[in-house]
Each structure stands twice: as structure tokens, then as C-alpha cells.
Amino acid sequence: MRKLIAVLALTPLLLAQEPKRPRILGVAHIALFVSDIEKSRAFYKDFLGYSEPFKLDKADGTLSLTFIKVNDRQYIELFPAPAGGDRLNHISIQTDNADAMRAYLGSKGVKVPDTVTKGRIRNSNFNVKDPDGHTVEIVQYEPDGWSMREKGKFMTDKRISDRILHLGIIVGDLNAARKFYGDILGFREIWRGSRDGKVLSWTNMQVPDGDDYIEFMLYKDLPAPDKRGTQHHICLVTPDIAKAKATLEGRLGSYSRPLEIRTGTNRRRQMNLYDPDGTRVELMEPVTVDGKPTPSSDAPAPR
């Protein structure tokens, strides 16, 4: 009886010492491998209308990576790499306290580094792996970091969209992904859809302290690494897809793929674009065609 009383007395103390999850504010960036940096710059800058506020070079002076700015908190990072293979380098989510997030994830059994470091652009960050092996960078924007240094700059009216609505990643085991993103990180499911009504195709998981989300692209058998560019994707929100199409038709340049507006399974109008390496950039309206929510599918997961 005394042991039970002692355990009960210690329980509040133990709970108080358990690290709490800091806020997760949204999707920060997606990092992509590109085989021809100049062609990629033409796509993201000239065609989509974004600016390149800063870049990082290797010791030999060649490009290490460059940053395409969507807004003050969201970027697309481009890493030069040979053609072929998976074009996804990593995804990133923003927190308000990277040190606290490292401690919290470690307490949940996630493998984390010993310390949080500052990257070359002076933001605090560290990397973890999700159950499908995707690298997930946790980033905190620091007051002296380059992101905040350029706050309010490099955002012209040429941008085809001013926000990344979601990032799409391939997922093989839905339960494991939901445990990591949902149970541990606090994302909540907001919708699930099916192409054929028989097997689940997508699950959308929204960050706990914002409106951005990650879209799980569900597969029983994962596509080959060099076939993942249309599944690992960026979704840019636009209020008027027809207007966006007209704008892009005036900027085609070397872009030769058709511009086709379609209504997705989620009943939102959208248009798929593809960068020079085949990575899909989805333009999508924020609401359904009639303003009514699309019911979630009750189809079973692929596995």
C-alpha cells in the first residue's frame, strides 16, 4: 500500500518533467535535387515568378544550394545533383522552439542529434527521419537568420502563388506515418480520398498550430526512386486557377507541357505543372467548386 501511495505521489512530478511539444507553425520548405540549375531557375523564377534571395556555395565555389522564396516563412530549396533517382532531398516544418522540439522528440523515442545547431543561413535546425525514411528538417527562424533578415523582401507581384498549401510525400505504412506525424508531432487528419473508391489514395495531415498540411501519397508497392517526381510534390494555392493559367500562358518560354485545368477528387480545381526534372507543382484553389466540403473516403489503406 505504501508503495502504491509513493507511486501516486510521484506521478504528477514525473508528468511535469516530461517534455512538452512546442508549437509546429507550418510547412517551411521542400528541398529538391535538380539536374540543371539554370533550367530550374527559369522554371521557378521566370515561369512561376519567384525570387532567389540568397544561395550557398561549396568550398570550391560551385553551387551547394539556392533558395526560391514563396513568402517570408516558406521556400523551395534547389540542390544541384545528377539526373535520375528520387528528386526529393527533404521536407521541413517550422517550430517556435527547436531545442524544446529536440528534447520532446527524443522523449518519444525518435532518434535526434545531441544538440541543435545553426545552419549556414543562421536558423536553428536539426533533422529526423520519418517512418518512410524521408528526412524531416525541424527549423526555427532566428531573429538574426537570413530568412528574417530578408523579411518583407523578394516577394514580387509576379508570384503565381503566395503560399505553399501542402507538400506531398510517398507513404507505404499509413499507421506508422500517422503515429509519427499524428501521435508524436500532433498533426491532425483533415481529409482522406480514394481514386477508385476501393483503396485509399491520400490522407491529409494538418500541422497542429497552422493551416498547412502534408499529403500522404499512399502505396502498397512504392514506386521506383526515379518515378516519384509526380508523387513527391508541392501544392501552391491560388484563388483563381483560370487567372493563374492565363498568367502562365504569357510566360511559357521553354515550358512545353499542356496547361490543363481539372477538378480533383477533392472537388477543387487544380492544374499540374512539372519542373525540368519532373517534380510536380500543383496549383490548386482553396475551396471546392461549390464551396461545400468533400466527404472523406472510408476505403481501406493499401496496406
Coordinates of N, CA and C in Angstrom, one line a residue, residues 67-233:
F67 N 18.0 29.2 -52.8 CA 16.7 29.3 -52.2 C 15.7 30.1 -53.1
I68 N 14.5 29.5 -53.3 CA 13.5 30.2 -54.0 C 12.4 30.6 -53.0
K69 N 12.1 31.9 -52.9 CA 11.2 32.4 -51.8 C 9.8 32.5 -52.3
V70 N 8.9 31.8 -51.5 CA 7.5 31.8 -51.8 C 6.9 32.9 -50.9
N71 N 7.3 32.9 -49.6 CA 6.8 34.0 -48.7 C 7.9 34.1 -47.6
D72 N 7.6 34.9 -46.6 CA 8.6 35.1 -45.5 C 8.9 33.8 -44.8
R73 N 8.0 32.8 -44.8 CA 8.3 31.6 -44.0 C 8.4 30.4 -44.8
Q74 N 8.2 30.5 -46.1 CA 8.2 29.3 -47.0 C 9.1 29.4 -48.2
Y75 N 9.9 28.4 -48.4 CA 10.9 28.4 -49.5 C 10.9 27.1 -50.3
I76 N 11.5 27.1 -51.4 CA 11.8 25.9 -52.2 C 13.3 25.9 -52.3
E77 N 14.0 24.9 -51.8 CA 15.4 24.8 -51.9 C 15.8 23.9 -53.0
L78 N 16.8 24.3 -53.8 CA 17.2 23.6 -55.0 C 18.7 23.1 -54.8
F79 N 18.9 21.8 -54.9 CA 20.3 21.2 -54.7 C 20.7 20.6 -56.1
P80 N 21.8 21.1 -56.7 CA 22.3 20.5 -57.9 C 22.7 19.1 -57.7
A81 N 22.3 18.2 -58.6 CA 22.6 16.7 -58.4 C 22.4 16.1 -59.8
P82 N 23.1 15.0 -60.1 CA 22.9 14.3 -61.3 C 21.4 13.9 -61.6
A83 N 21.1 13.7 -62.8 CA 19.7 13.3 -63.2 C 19.5 11.9 -62.7
G84 N 18.2 11.5 -62.5 CA 17.8 10.2 -62.1 C 17.7 10.1 -60.6
G85 N 17.0 9.1 -60.1 CA 16.8 8.9 -58.7 C 15.7 9.8 -58.2
D86 N 15.4 9.6 -56.9 CA 14.4 10.4 -56.2 C 14.8 11.8 -56.2
R87 N 13.9 12.7 -56.6 CA 14.3 14.2 -56.6 C 14.0 14.9 -55.3
L88 N 13.4 14.1 -54.3 CA 13.2 14.7 -53.0 C 14.4 14.7 -52.1
N89 N 14.9 15.8 -51.7 CA 16.0 15.8 -50.7 C 15.5 15.8 -49.3
H90 N 14.6 16.7 -48.9 CA 13.9 16.6 -47.6 C 12.8 17.6 -47.6
I91 N 12.0 17.5 -46.5 CA 10.9 18.4 -46.3 C 11.2 19.1 -44.9
S92 N 10.6 20.2 -44.7 CA 10.9 21.0 -43.4 C 9.6 21.5 -42.8
I93 N 9.5 21.4 -41.5 CA 8.4 22.0 -40.8 C 9.0 23.0 -39.8
Q94 N 8.2 24.1 -39.5 CA 8.7 25.2 -38.7 C 8.1 25.0 -37.3
T95 N 9.0 25.2 -36.3 CA 8.6 25.2 -34.9 C 9.0 26.6 -34.3
D96 N 8.5 26.9 -33.1 CA 8.9 28.1 -32.4 C 10.0 27.8 -31.4
N97 N 10.4 26.6 -31.3 CA 11.5 26.3 -30.3 C 12.2 25.0 -30.7
A98 N 13.3 25.1 -31.4 CA 13.9 23.9 -31.9 C 14.6 23.0 -30.8
D99 N 15.1 23.7 -29.8 CA 15.7 23.0 -28.6 C 14.6 22.1 -27.9
A100 N 13.5 22.8 -27.7 CA 12.4 22.0 -27.0 C 11.9 20.9 -27.8
M101 N 11.8 21.1 -29.1 CA 11.4 20.1 -30.0 C 12.3 18.9 -30.0
R102 N 13.6 19.2 -30.0 CA 14.6 18.1 -30.0 C 14.4 17.2 -28.7
A103 N 14.3 17.9 -27.6 CA 14.1 17.2 -26.3 C 12.8 16.4 -26.3
Y104 N 11.7 17.0 -26.9 CA 10.4 16.3 -26.9 C 10.5 15.1 -27.8
L105 N 11.0 15.2 -29.0 CA 11.1 14.1 -29.9 C 11.9 13.0 -29.3
G106 N 13.0 13.3 -28.7 CA 13.9 12.3 -28.0 C 13.1 11.6 -26.9
S107 N 12.3 12.3 -26.2 CA 11.5 11.6 -25.1 C 10.5 10.7 -25.7
K108 N 10.1 10.8 -27.0 CA 9.1 9.9 -27.6 C 9.8 8.8 -28.4
G109 N 11.1 8.7 -28.3 CA 11.8 7.6 -28.9 C 12.3 7.9 -30.3
V110 N 12.2 9.1 -30.8 CA 12.7 9.5 -32.1 C 14.2 9.7 -32.0
K111 N 14.9 9.2 -32.9 CA 16.4 9.5 -32.9 C 16.6 10.9 -33.3
V112 N 17.3 11.6 -32.4 CA 17.6 13.1 -32.6 C 19.1 13.3 -32.4
P113 N 19.6 14.4 -32.9 CA 21.0 14.7 -32.7 C 21.3 15.1 -31.2
D114 N 22.5 15.2 -30.8 CA 22.8 15.5 -29.4 C 22.5 17.0 -29.2
T115 N 22.6 17.8 -30.2 CA 22.4 19.3 -30.0 C 21.7 19.8 -31.2
V116 N 21.1 21.0 -31.0 CA 20.5 21.8 -32.2 C 21.6 22.7 -32.6
T117 N 21.9 22.8 -33.9 CA 22.9 23.7 -34.4 C 22.2 24.8 -35.3
K118 N 23.0 25.8 -35.6 CA 22.6 26.8 -36.5 C 23.1 26.5 -37.9
G119 N 22.3 26.6 -38.9 CA 22.7 26.3 -40.3 C 23.5 27.5 -40.9
R120 N 23.9 27.4 -42.1 CA 24.7 28.4 -42.8 C 23.9 29.7 -43.0
I121 N 22.6 29.6 -42.9 CA 21.8 30.9 -43.0 C 21.3 31.3 -41.7
R122 N 21.9 30.7 -40.6 CA 21.7 31.2 -39.2 C 20.4 30.9 -38.6
N123 N 19.7 29.9 -39.1 CA 18.5 29.4 -38.4 C 18.8 28.2 -37.7
S124 N 18.1 28.0 -36.5 CA 18.3 26.8 -35.7 C 17.6 25.6 -36.4
N125 N 18.3 24.5 -36.5 CA 17.6 23.3 -37.2 C 18.3 22.0 -36.8
F126 N 17.5 20.9 -37.0 CA 18.1 19.6 -36.9 C 17.2 18.7 -37.8
N127 N 17.7 17.5 -38.1 CA 17.0 16.5 -38.9 C 16.6 15.3 -38.2
V128 N 15.4 14.8 -38.6 CA 15.0 13.4 -38.1 C 14.5 12.7 -39.3
K129 N 14.2 11.4 -39.1 CA 13.7 10.6 -40.2 C 12.3 10.1 -39.9
D130 N 11.4 10.2 -40.9 CA 10.0 9.7 -40.6 C 10.0 8.2 -40.9
P131 N 8.9 7.5 -40.7 CA 8.9 6.0 -40.8 C 9.2 5.5 -42.3
D132 N 9.0 6.4 -43.3 CA 9.3 6.0 -44.7 C 10.7 6.4 -45.1
G133 N 11.5 6.9 -44.2 CA 12.8 7.3 -44.5 C 13.0 8.7 -45.0
H134 N 12.0 9.5 -45.1 CA 12.1 10.8 -45.5 C 12.8 11.7 -44.4
T135 N 13.8 12.5 -44.9 CA 14.4 13.4 -43.9 C 13.4 14.6 -43.7
V136 N 13.2 14.9 -42.4 CA 12.3 16.0 -42.0 C 13.2 16.9 -41.2
E137 N 13.4 18.1 -41.7 CA 14.1 19.1 -41.0 C 13.2 19.9 -40.1
I138 N 13.6 20.1 -38.9 CA 12.8 20.9 -38.0 C 13.6 22.3 -37.9
V139 N 12.9 23.4 -38.2 CA 13.6 24.7 -38.3 C 12.9 25.7 -37.4
Q140 N 13.7 26.5 -36.8 CA 13.2 27.7 -36.1 C 13.9 28.9 -36.7
Y141 N 13.1 29.8 -37.1 CA 13.6 31.1 -37.7 C 14.2 32.0 -36.6
E142 N 15.4 32.3 -36.7 CA 16.1 33.1 -35.7 C 16.1 34.6 -36.1
P143 N 16.0 35.5 -35.2 CA 16.0 36.9 -35.5 C 17.2 37.4 -36.3
D144 N 18.3 36.7 -36.2 CA 19.5 37.1 -36.9 C 19.7 36.2 -38.1
G145 N 18.8 35.3 -38.4 CA 18.9 34.4 -39.6 C 18.6 35.1 -40.9
W146 N 19.0 34.6 -41.9 CA 18.8 35.2 -43.2 C 17.3 35.3 -43.6
S147 N 16.5 34.4 -43.2 CA 15.1 34.4 -43.5 C 14.5 35.7 -43.0
M148 N 14.7 35.9 -41.7 CA 14.2 37.1 -41.0 C 14.9 38.4 -41.5
R149 N 16.2 38.3 -41.9 CA 16.9 39.4 -42.4 C 16.2 39.9 -43.7
E150 N 15.7 39.0 -44.5 CA 15.0 39.4 -45.7 C 13.5 39.5 -45.6
K151 N 13.0 39.6 -44.4 CA 11.6 39.7 -44.2 C 11.0 40.8 -44.9
G152 N 9.9 40.6 -45.7 CA 9.2 41.6 -46.5 C 9.9 41.9 -47.8
K153 N 11.0 41.2 -48.1 CA 11.7 41.5 -49.4 C 11.6 40.3 -50.3
F154 N 11.9 40.5 -51.6 CA 11.9 39.4 -52.6 C 10.6 38.8 -52.8
M155 N 9.5 39.5 -52.7 CA 8.2 39.0 -52.9 C 7.4 39.9 -53.9
T156 N 7.6 39.6 -55.2 CA 7.0 40.5 -56.2 C 5.6 40.1 -56.5
D157 N 4.9 40.9 -57.3 CA 3.5 40.6 -57.7 C 3.5 39.6 -58.9
K158 N 4.7 39.1 -59.3 CA 4.8 38.1 -60.3 C 4.6 36.7 -59.8
R159 N 4.6 36.5 -58.5 CA 4.4 35.2 -57.9 C 3.1 34.6 -58.3
I160 N 3.1 33.4 -58.9 CA 1.9 32.7 -59.3 C 1.1 32.3 -58.1
S161 N 1.7 32.2 -56.9 CA 1.0 31.9 -55.6 C 1.9 32.5 -54.5
D162 N 1.2 32.9 -53.4 CA 2.0 33.4 -52.3 C 2.0 32.5 -51.1
R163 N 1.7 31.2 -51.4 CA 1.7 30.2 -50.2 C 1.8 28.8 -50.7
I164 N 2.6 28.0 -50.0 CA 2.6 26.6 -50.1 C 1.5 26.1 -49.2
L165 N 0.5 25.4 -49.8 CA -0.6 24.9 -49.1 C -0.3 23.6 -48.4
H166 N 0.4 22.7 -49.2 CA 0.8 21.4 -48.7 C 2.0 20.9 -49.5
L167 N 2.6 19.9 -48.9 CA 3.7 19.1 -49.5 C 3.2 17.7 -49.6
G168 N 3.4 17.0 -50.7 CA 3.0 15.6 -50.9 C 4.3 14.7 -50.8
I169 N 4.1 13.6 -49.9 CA 5.2 12.6 -49.8 C 4.7 11.2 -49.9
I170 N 5.5 10.3 -50.4 CA 5.0 8.9 -50.6 C 5.1 8.2 -49.2
V171 N 4.0 7.5 -48.9 CA 3.9 6.8 -47.6 C 3.5 5.3 -47.9
G172 N 4.2 4.4 -47.3 CA 3.9 3.0 -47.5 C 3.1 2.4 -46.4
D173 N 3.4 2.8 -45.1 CA 2.7 2.3 -44.0 C 1.9 3.5 -43.3
L174 N 0.6 3.5 -43.6 CA -0.2 4.6 -43.1 C -0.2 4.7 -41.6
N175 N -0.3 3.5 -40.9 CA -0.4 3.5 -39.5 C 0.9 4.1 -38.8
A176 N 2.1 3.7 -39.4 CA 3.3 4.2 -38.9 C 3.5 5.7 -39.1
A177 N 3.0 6.2 -40.3 CA 3.1 7.6 -40.6 C 2.2 8.4 -39.7
R178 N 1.0 7.9 -39.4 CA 0.1 8.5 -38.5 C 0.6 8.6 -37.1
K179 N 1.3 7.6 -36.7 CA 1.9 7.6 -35.4 C 2.9 8.7 -35.2
F180 N 3.8 8.8 -36.3 CA 4.9 9.8 -36.2 C 4.3 11.2 -36.3
Y181 N 3.6 11.4 -37.4 CA 3.1 12.8 -37.7 C 1.9 13.2 -36.8
G182 N 1.0 12.2 -36.5 CA -0.1 12.4 -35.7 C 0.1 12.3 -34.2
D183 N 0.4 11.1 -33.7 CA 0.5 10.9 -32.3 C 1.7 11.7 -31.7
I184 N 2.8 11.7 -32.4 CA 4.0 12.4 -31.8 C 4.1 13.9 -32.2
L185 N 3.9 14.2 -33.4 CA 4.1 15.6 -33.8 C 2.8 16.4 -33.7
G186 N 1.7 15.7 -33.5 CA 0.4 16.5 -33.3 C -0.4 16.9 -34.5
F187 N 0.0 16.4 -35.7 CA -0.8 16.7 -36.9 C -2.1 16.1 -36.7
R188 N -3.1 16.7 -37.4 CA -4.5 16.0 -37.3 C -5.0 15.8 -38.7
E189 N -5.7 14.7 -38.9 CA -6.2 14.3 -40.2 C -7.4 15.2 -40.5
I190 N -7.3 15.8 -41.8 CA -8.4 16.7 -42.2 C -9.2 16.1 -43.4
W191 N -8.6 15.1 -44.1 CA -9.4 14.6 -45.2 C -8.6 13.3 -45.7
R192 N -9.4 12.4 -46.3 CA -8.7 11.2 -46.9 C -9.6 11.0 -48.2
G193 N -8.9 10.6 -49.3 CA -9.5 10.4 -50.6 C -9.1 9.1 -51.3
S194 N -9.9 8.7 -52.2 CA -9.6 7.5 -53.0 C -9.8 7.7 -54.5
R195 N -8.9 7.3 -55.3 CA -9.1 7.4 -56.8 C -10.3 6.6 -57.3
D196 N -10.5 5.4 -56.8 CA -11.5 4.5 -57.3 C -12.5 4.0 -56.3
G197 N -12.5 4.5 -55.1 CA -13.4 4.2 -54.0 C -13.2 2.8 -53.4
K198 N -12.2 2.1 -53.9 CA -11.9 0.8 -53.3 C -10.7 0.8 -52.4
V199 N -9.7 1.6 -52.7 CA -8.4 1.6 -51.9 C -8.1 3.1 -51.7
L200 N -7.7 3.4 -50.4 CA -7.3 4.8 -50.1 C -6.1 5.2 -50.8
S201 N -6.2 6.5 -51.3 CA -5.1 7.0 -52.1 C -4.3 8.1 -51.4
W202 N -5.0 9.0 -50.6 CA -4.4 10.1 -50.0 C -5.0 10.3 -48.6
T203 N -4.1 10.8 -47.7 CA -4.5 11.2 -46.4 C -3.8 12.6 -46.1
N204 N -4.6 13.6 -45.7 CA -4.1 14.9 -45.5 C -4.0 15.1 -44.0
M205 N -2.8 15.5 -43.6 CA -2.5 15.7 -42.1 C -2.1 17.2 -41.9
Q206 N -2.8 17.9 -41.1 CA -2.6 19.4 -40.9 C -1.7 19.6 -39.7
V207 N -0.8 20.6 -39.8 CA 0.0 20.9 -38.7 C -0.8 21.4 -37.5
P208 N -0.4 21.1 -36.3 CA -1.2 21.4 -35.1 C -1.5 22.9 -34.9
D209 N -0.6 23.8 -35.3 CA -0.7 25.2 -35.0 C -0.7 26.1 -36.2
G210 N -1.3 25.6 -37.3 CA -1.4 26.4 -38.5 C -2.3 25.7 -39.5
D211 N -2.3 26.2 -40.7 CA -3.3 25.7 -41.7 C -2.6 24.8 -42.8
D212 N -1.3 24.8 -42.9 CA -0.6 24.0 -43.9 C -0.8 22.5 -43.5
Y213 N -0.6 21.7 -44.5 CA -0.7 20.2 -44.3 C 0.3 19.4 -45.1
I214 N 0.5 18.2 -44.8 CA 1.3 17.2 -45.5 C 0.3 16.2 -46.1
E215 N 0.4 15.9 -47.4 CA -0.4 14.9 -48.0 C 0.3 13.6 -48.2
F216 N -0.2 12.6 -47.5 CA 0.4 11.2 -47.7 C -0.1 10.6 -49.0
M217 N 0.8 10.3 -49.9 CA 0.5 9.6 -51.1 C 0.7 8.1 -50.9
L218 N -0.4 7.4 -50.8 CA -0.4 6.0 -50.2 C -0.1 5.0 -51.3
Y219 N 0.8 4.0 -51.0 CA 1.1 3.0 -51.9 C 1.3 1.7 -51.2
K220 N 0.8 0.6 -51.8 CA 1.2 -0.8 -51.3 C 2.6 -1.1 -51.7
D221 N 2.9 -0.9 -53.0 CA 4.2 -1.1 -53.5 C 4.8 0.3 -53.9
L222 N 5.8 0.7 -53.3 CA 6.4 2.0 -53.6 C 6.9 2.2 -55.0
P223 N 6.7 3.3 -55.6 CA 7.3 3.5 -57.0 C 8.8 3.5 -56.9
A224 N 9.4 3.2 -58.0 CA 10.9 3.2 -58.1 C 11.3 4.7 -57.8
P225 N 12.5 4.8 -57.3 CA 13.0 6.2 -57.0 C 12.9 7.2 -58.1
D226 N 13.2 6.7 -59.3 CA 13.1 7.7 -60.4 C 11.7 7.9 -61.0
K227 N 10.7 7.3 -60.3 CA 9.3 7.5 -60.7 C 8.5 8.3 -59.7
R228 N 9.2 8.9 -58.8 CA 8.4 9.5 -57.6 C 8.2 11.0 -57.8
G229 N 8.6 11.6 -58.9 CA 8.5 13.1 -59.0 C 7.1 13.6 -59.1
T230 N 6.2 12.8 -59.6 CA 4.8 13.3 -59.6 C 4.1 13.1 -58.3
Q231 N 4.7 12.2 -57.4 CA 4.0 12.0 -56.1 C 4.6 12.9 -55.0
H232 N 5.9 12.9 -55.0 CA 6.6 14.0 -54.1 C 6.3 15.3 -54.8
H233 N 5.5 16.1 -54.2 CA 5.1 17.3 -54.9 C 4.9 18.5 -54.0

